[in-house]
């Protein structure tokens, strides 16, 4: 089991000093996935006031760090290709903190790049793996079908109508945030409750607007020691708490379809940081689907199991509401190239620095960023604080 | 027809050869642990409850209940373009294991499908070597 006392010793010892997206987001057919990694890496290092030559720790998912470091022309002394879905990059931040604390590296670069929309050569799955043997032949392929089956079970346990209303609340409030973010895919497209309910079915009970976007995008994060962070270009964002883990790969193996691994990683991250839910000013929660947000709020302990629909009622998660959630517009309405988790951290850092313009929330000093990967399989949670 | 336009077919592995052989013969089998009595799906070389490697094959009586489902409207793979809408399911066999499957013999309408509804085993021939265990309403 994680040793909370030892984790507390490294809480606050490292900071995020650079975050960035690729130059373009959305439909970017003129950039390969690795080009998106590189573009975002240069932008994040510039944000930090550092150079590629300063980087001695390399972290990525989807691709191997071998490919990314070679493309960038660097020779890392710490390398981590942990790839457990879209949560991976959230975990990489925690791994970077640990590696820096242990002395393996001093400047960690975490990169992401994915052409979910325009990829000319998507990476195939091993056809002998359990998922491809036992689920794919039935058409249980990809996230929408799997998450839809989890959501249908939630509806059975906690009520279909109130669940439906909660999904609509999340879709609509997230779109309102996207309408405030010039880089959001749906920046210019409002979403009404009527439009939500009229949206076509992808995998019942999911409408199209219950599902995240499929875009091309890259992002990167730079982490270094708290000392070195003071010399960087912008205000450092301290990594205060973290947790990670997973409990299945295939959806049919998930121990409880209404309880993902955030039930462990949320409490761990908060305890390591020495803070409680009420202390948080912002929650960035991976929204692969509206249901992912609903169930994650419960799993992380913001409310009890089955109370998520009451928690998100009346647009409290929208701009001006009492619980700012996914202020970038999220995977639902901002961008989602496939493994979106890194973007929860990018937005949390920008909010903590106070640089998000029209969507800036007041007095943002403490934020939670939470990634979910695979088929509700893996989660990584971070608690981040302004300096 | 290019291969990616076909429905994906499993490539059996050493620990699952028997499962797929039996499915081809119209039987659904799963593993039971000789040490602790736990049952498990999918086949492995160890019991995930007690880590014993003393596993035996049990044939299911082919009855179970619907644990959850989805009605798929947008094909997630080119091989399902002509299959939508179809019903994916997680089925809880009376012997205690849960497995992924599809429902047949029922309209793909939410009102027609009840979680907990009783189901019985059927088979769908995918190709010359693979038959898939699927389920239909009892009755
Ligand atoms: Zn056993």
Tab-separated table of N, CA, C and O in Angstrom, chain A residues 18-91:
chain	number	residue	atom	x	y	z
A	18	UNK	N	6.162	24.609	-16.844
A	18	UNK	CA	5.785	24.900	-18.224
A	18	UNK	C	4.639	24.005	-18.671
A	18	UNK	O	4.638	22.814	-18.351
A	19	UNK	N	3.668	24.597	-19.353
A	19	UNK	CA	2.585	23.814	-19.969
A	19	UNK	C	2.268	24.435	-21.326
A	19	UNK	O	2.415	25.650	-21.504
A	20	UNK	N	1.860	23.603	-22.251
A	20	UNK	CA	1.476	24.137	-23.561
A	20	UNK	C	0.729	23.096	-24.362
A	20	UNK	O	0.853	21.894	-24.126
A	21	UNK	N	-0.004	23.603	-25.353
A	21	UNK	CA	-0.594	22.765	-26.375
A	21	UNK	C	0.282	22.858	-27.634
A	21	UNK	O	1.190	23.683	-27.702
A	22	UNK	N	-0.054	22.056	-28.624
A	22	UNK	CA	0.533	22.220	-29.953
A	22	UNK	C	0.008	23.529	-30.553
A	22	UNK	O	-0.949	24.112	-30.059
A	23	UNK	N	0.649	23.986	-31.635
A	23	UNK	CA	0.253	25.263	-32.234
A	23	UNK	C	-1.217	25.248	-32.644
A	23	UNK	O	-1.933	26.219	-32.455
A	24	UNK	N	-1.648	24.122	-33.239
A	24	UNK	CA	-3.036	23.995	-33.687
A	24	UNK	C	-3.689	22.829	-32.989
A	24	UNK	O	-3.035	21.841	-32.658
A	25	UNK	N	-4.991	22.938	-32.778
A	25	UNK	CA	-5.797	21.861	-32.197
A	25	UNK	C	-7.011	21.661	-33.092
A	25	UNK	O	-7.472	22.593	-33.728
A	26	UNK	N	-7.540	20.447	-33.092
A	26	UNK	CA	-8.780	20.219	-33.827
A	26	UNK	C	-8.536	19.315	-35.006
A	26	UNK	O	-8.329	18.122	-34.844
A	27	UNK	N	-8.551	19.901	-36.198
A	27	UNK	CA	-8.239	19.130	-37.397
A	27	UNK	C	-6.897	19.624	-37.913
A	27	UNK	O	-6.786	20.741	-38.419
A	28	UNK	N	-5.853	18.799	-37.744
A	28	UNK	CA	-4.487	19.225	-38.073
A	28	UNK	C	-3.809	18.168	-38.947
A	28	UNK	O	-2.861	17.502	-38.527
A	29	UNK	N	-4.292	17.996	-40.178
A	29	UNK	CA	-3.745	16.919	-41.012
A	29	UNK	C	-2.309	17.148	-41.453
A	29	UNK	O	-1.650	16.214	-41.921
A	30	UNK	N	-1.790	18.375	-41.300
A	30	UNK	CA	-0.421	18.647	-41.744
A	30	UNK	C	0.605	18.412	-40.637
A	30	UNK	O	1.757	18.821	-40.769
A	31	UNK	N	0.207	17.774	-39.549
A	31	UNK	CA	1.159	17.428	-38.500
A	31	UNK	C	1.010	15.950	-38.163
A	31	UNK	O	-0.102	15.486	-37.911
A	32	UNK	N	2.137	15.214	-38.138
A	32	UNK	CA	2.103	13.828	-37.671
A	32	UNK	C	1.967	13.833	-36.153
A	32	UNK	O	2.215	14.858	-35.512
A	33	UNK	N	1.605	12.690	-35.544
A	33	UNK	CA	1.553	12.654	-34.081
A	33	UNK	C	2.867	13.079	-33.429
A	33	UNK	O	2.865	13.836	-32.450
A	34	UNK	N	4.003	12.626	-33.963
A	34	UNK	CA	5.287	13.002	-33.348
A	34	UNK	C	5.574	14.491	-33.524
A	34	UNK	O	6.185	15.119	-32.653
A	35	UNK	N	5.133	15.065	-34.632
A	35	UNK	CA	5.294	16.508	-34.810
A	35	UNK	C	4.487	17.264	-33.755
A	35	UNK	O	4.926	18.312	-33.256
A	36	UNK	N	3.309	16.736	-33.403
A	36	UNK	CA	2.501	17.372	-32.352
A	36	UNK	C	3.207	17.287	-31.000
A	36	UNK	O	3.203	18.249	-30.219
A	37	UNK	N	3.843	16.131	-30.717
A	37	UNK	CA	4.667	16.015	-29.498
A	37	UNK	C	5.722	17.127	-29.475
A	37	UNK	O	5.915	17.815	-28.468
A	38	UNK	N	6.447	17.234	-30.591
A	38	UNK	CA	7.591	18.145	-30.638
A	38	UNK	C	7.156	19.603	-30.524
A	38	UNK	O	7.785	20.399	-29.807
A	39	UNK	N	6.106	19.942	-31.222
A	39	UNK	CA	5.603	21.316	-31.180
A	39	UNK	C	5.211	21.701	-29.757
A	39	UNK	O	5.582	22.767	-29.247
A	40	UNK	N	4.462	20.792	-29.113
A	40	UNK	CA	4.024	21.055	-27.739
A	40	UNK	C	5.221	21.129	-26.794
A	40	UNK	O	5.265	21.963	-25.885
A	41	UNK	N	6.223	20.255	-27.017
A	41	UNK	CA	7.407	20.250	-26.155
A	41	UNK	C	8.131	21.595	-26.224
A	41	UNK	O	8.483	22.183	-25.192
A	42	UNK	N	8.334	22.088	-27.431
A	42	UNK	CA	9.023	23.377	-27.590
A	42	UNK	C	8.206	24.504	-26.944
A	42	UNK	O	8.760	25.387	-26.286
A	43	UNK	N	6.901	24.456	-27.127
A	43	UNK	CA	6.045	25.497	-26.549
A	43	UNK	C	6.081	25.467	-25.018
A	43	UNK	O	6.114	26.505	-24.365
A	44	UNK	N	6.068	24.257	-24.436
A	44	UNK	CA	6.067	24.141	-22.969
A	44	UNK	C	7.413	24.567	-22.391
A	44	UNK	O	7.476	25.208	-21.339
A	45	UNK	N	8.493	24.203	-23.081
A	45	UNK	CA	9.816	24.619	-22.610
A	45	UNK	C	9.958	26.136	-22.696
A	45	UNK	O	10.528	26.783	-21.802
A	46	UNK	N	9.420	26.722	-23.743
A	46	UNK	CA	9.437	28.178	-23.875
A	46	UNK	C	8.624	28.825	-22.751
A	46	UNK	O	9.025	29.841	-22.176
A	47	UNK	N	7.490	28.212	-22.430
A	47	UNK	CA	6.643	28.689	-21.331
A	47	UNK	C	7.436	28.708	-20.015
A	47	UNK	O	7.239	29.575	-19.165
A	48	UNK	N	8.343	27.732	-19.878
A	48	UNK	CA	9.149	27.617	-18.661
A	48	UNK	C	10.413	28.456	-18.714
A	48	UNK	O	11.078	28.641	-17.687
A	49	UNK	N	10.789	28.923	-19.902
A	49	UNK	CA	12.074	29.599	-20.048
A	49	UNK	C	13.236	28.623	-20.039
A	49	UNK	O	14.337	28.954	-19.596
A	50	UNK	N	12.987	27.395	-20.507
A	50	UNK	CA	14.032	26.364	-20.548
A	50	UNK	C	14.235	25.907	-21.998
A	50	UNK	O	13.463	26.271	-22.884
A	51	UNK	N	15.304	25.117	-22.204
A	51	UNK	CA	15.637	24.602	-23.533
A	51	UNK	C	15.526	23.077	-23.535
A	51	UNK	O	15.618	22.449	-22.489
A	52	UNK	N	15.416	22.530	-24.737
A	52	UNK	CA	15.440	21.062	-24.850
A	52	UNK	C	16.706	20.488	-24.221
A	52	UNK	O	16.678	19.405	-23.631
A	53	UNK	N	17.801	21.227	-24.311
A	53	UNK	CA	19.071	20.725	-23.762
A	53	UNK	C	19.054	20.654	-22.240
A	53	UNK	O	19.901	19.995	-21.639
A	54	UNK	N	18.082	21.307	-21.592
A	54	UNK	CA	17.955	21.202	-20.132
A	54	UNK	C	17.267	19.911	-19.698
A	54	UNK	O	17.350	19.519	-18.536
A	55	UNK	N	16.563	19.272	-20.642
A	55	UNK	CA	15.721	18.117	-20.277
A	55	UNK	C	16.583	16.883	-20.031
A	55	UNK	O	17.392	16.504	-20.864
A	56	UNK	N	16.398	16.261	-18.853
A	56	UNK	CA	17.092	14.997	-18.584
A	56	UNK	C	16.138	13.881	-18.167
A	56	UNK	O	16.567	12.779	-17.856
A	57	UNK	N	14.826	14.148	-18.179
A	57	UNK	CA	13.841	13.098	-17.905
A	57	UNK	C	12.749	13.154	-18.961
A	57	UNK	O	12.255	14.233	-19.291
A	58	UNK	N	12.406	12.001	-19.547
A	58	UNK	CA	11.460	11.968	-20.677
A	58	UNK	C	10.299	11.036	-20.359
A	58	UNK	O	10.508	9.890	-19.963
A	59	UNK	N	9.082	11.554	-20.544
A	59	UNK	CA	7.866	10.812	-20.208
A	59	UNK	C	6.861	10.936	-21.346
A	59	UNK	O	6.589	12.040	-21.810
A	60	UNK	N	6.319	9.808	-21.778
A	60	UNK	CA	5.227	9.888	-22.744
A	60	UNK	C	4.405	8.600	-22.706
A	60	UNK	O	4.788	7.618	-22.061
A	61	UNK	N	3.278	8.627	-23.403
A	61	UNK	CA	2.397	7.457	-23.512
A	61	UNK	C	1.864	7.374	-24.929
A	61	UNK	O	1.822	8.362	-25.645
A	62	UNK	N	1.431	6.174	-25.304
A	62	UNK	CA	0.975	5.939	-26.671
A	62	UNK	C	2.156	5.591	-27.539
A	62	UNK	O	2.256	4.509	-28.087
A	63	UNK	N	3.086	6.501	-27.658
A	63	UNK	CA	4.383	6.245	-28.265
A	63	UNK	C	5.365	5.845	-27.181
A	63	UNK	O	5.144	6.114	-26.001
A	64	UNK	N	6.466	5.216	-27.589
A	64	UNK	CA	7.562	4.949	-26.667
A	64	UNK	C	8.386	6.222	-26.508
A	64	UNK	O	8.526	7.009	-27.457
A	65	UNK	N	8.963	6.398	-25.323
A	65	UNK	CA	9.903	7.508	-25.141
A	65	UNK	C	11.088	7.373	-26.096
A	65	UNK	O	11.720	8.379	-26.426
A	66	UNK	N	11.387	6.145	-26.549
A	66	UNK	CA	12.465	5.970	-27.545
A	66	UNK	C	12.181	6.812	-28.784
A	66	UNK	O	13.056	7.523	-29.284
A	67	UNK	N	10.959	6.712	-29.278
A	67	UNK	CA	10.600	7.423	-30.508
A	67	UNK	C	10.571	8.928	-30.295
A	67	UNK	O	11.031	9.702	-31.134
A	68	UNK	N	10.007	9.345	-29.172
A	68	UNK	CA	9.840	10.785	-28.942
A	68	UNK	C	11.191	11.440	-28.667
A	68	UNK	O	11.512	12.494	-29.235
A	69	UNK	N	12.011	10.819	-27.811
A	69	UNK	CA	13.319	11.403	-27.498
A	69	UNK	C	14.207	11.446	-28.734
A	69	UNK	O	14.929	12.422	-28.966
A	70	UNK	N	14.138	10.391	-29.538
A	70	UNK	CA	14.919	10.378	-30.788
A	70	UNK	C	14.476	11.509	-31.714
A	70	UNK	O	15.293	12.221	-32.301
A	71	UNK	N	13.163	11.685	-31.833
A	71	UNK	CA	12.616	12.734	-32.705
A	71	UNK	C	13.075	14.106	-32.222
A	71	UNK	O	13.372	14.997	-33.032
A	72	UNK	N	13.107	14.275	-30.870
A	72	UNK	CA	13.527	15.554	-30.300
A	72	UNK	C	15.047	15.702	-30.292
A	72	UNK	O	15.555	16.812	-30.113
A	73	UNK	N	15.765	14.589	-30.443
A	73	UNK	CA	17.218	14.637	-30.410
A	73	UNK	C	17.784	14.811	-29.019
A	73	UNK	O	18.773	15.523	-28.829
A	74	UNK	N	17.162	14.164	-28.036
A	74	UNK	CA	17.683	14.266	-26.668
A	74	UNK	C	18.018	12.881	-26.119
A	74	UNK	O	17.544	11.864	-26.642
A	75	UNK	N	18.836	12.852	-25.069
A	75	UNK	CA	19.317	11.604	-24.471
A	75	UNK	C	18.969	11.606	-22.995
A	75	UNK	O	19.784	11.971	-22.146
A	76	UNK	N	17.711	11.227	-22.661
A	76	UNK	CA	17.268	11.323	-21.263
A	76	UNK	C	17.996	10.338	-20.347
A	76	UNK	O	18.381	9.257	-20.774
A	77	UNK	N	18.148	10.722	-19.092
A	77	UNK	CA	18.747	9.859	-18.073
A	77	UNK	C	17.691	9.236	-17.188
A	77	UNK	O	17.995	8.451	-16.299
A	78	UNK	N	16.439	9.606	-17.408
A	78	UNK	CA	15.306	8.916	-16.790
A	78	UNK	C	14.230	8.815	-17.847
A	78	UNK	O	13.967	9.784	-18.558
A	79	UNK	N	13.631	7.634	-17.987
A	79	UNK	CA	12.694	7.423	-19.091
A	79	UNK	C	11.484	6.633	-18.604
A	79	UNK	O	11.620	5.684	-17.826
A	80	UNK	N	10.290	7.046	-19.035
A	80	UNK	CA	9.064	6.431	-18.526
A	80	UNK	C	7.985	6.469	-19.603
A	80	UNK	O	7.469	7.525	-19.933
A	81	UNK	N	7.677	5.289	-20.151
A	81	UNK	CA	6.640	5.180	-21.182
A	81	UNK	C	5.362	4.557	-20.632
A	81	UNK	O	4.612	3.928	-21.377
A	82	UNK	N	5.129	4.708	-19.330
A	82	UNK	CA	3.880	4.189	-18.751
A	82	UNK	C	2.707	4.591	-19.636
A	82	UNK	O	2.475	5.779	-19.865
A	83	UNK	N	1.991	3.581	-20.147
A	83	UNK	CA	0.935	3.857	-21.113
A	83	UNK	C	-0.301	3.042	-20.743
A	83	UNK	O	-0.456	1.904	-21.153
A	84	UNK	N	-1.134	3.636	-19.922
A	84	UNK	CA	-2.339	2.956	-19.427
A	84	UNK	C	-3.566	3.777	-19.776
A	84	UNK	O	-4.506	3.884	-18.999
A	85	UNK	N	-3.532	4.367	-20.976
A	85	UNK	CA	-4.657	5.167	-21.430
A	85	UNK	C	-4.463	6.641	-21.112
A	85	UNK	O	-3.360	7.085	-20.771
A	86	UNK	N	-5.550	7.378	-21.257
A	86	UNK	CA	-5.485	8.840	-21.162
A	86	UNK	C	-5.082	9.381	-19.814
A	86	UNK	O	-4.757	10.565	-19.689
A	87	UNK	N	-5.096	8.543	-18.787
A	87	UNK	CA	-4.661	8.971	-17.460
A	87	UNK	C	-3.144	9.007	-17.347
A	87	UNK	O	-2.606	9.573	-16.389
A	88	UNK	N	-2.455	8.405	-18.307
A	88	UNK	CA	-1.007	8.189	-18.170
A	88	UNK	C	-0.242	9.463	-17.875
A	88	UNK	O	0.667	9.489	-17.033
A	89	UNK	N	-0.591	10.539	-18.571
A	89	UNK	CA	0.178	11.782	-18.460
A	89	UNK	C	0.010	12.435	-17.097
A	89	UNK	O	0.899	13.124	-16.608
A	90	UNK	N	-1.146	12.204	-16.479
A	90	UNK	CA	-1.366	12.676	-15.110
A	90	UNK	C	-0.436	11.904	-14.168
A	90	UNK	O	0.195	12.478	-13.271
A	91	UNK	N	-0.332	10.602	-14.416
A	91	UNK	CA	0.593	9.787	-13.622
A	91	UNK	C	2.042	10.211	-13.854
A	91	UNK	O	2.852	10.201	-12.930
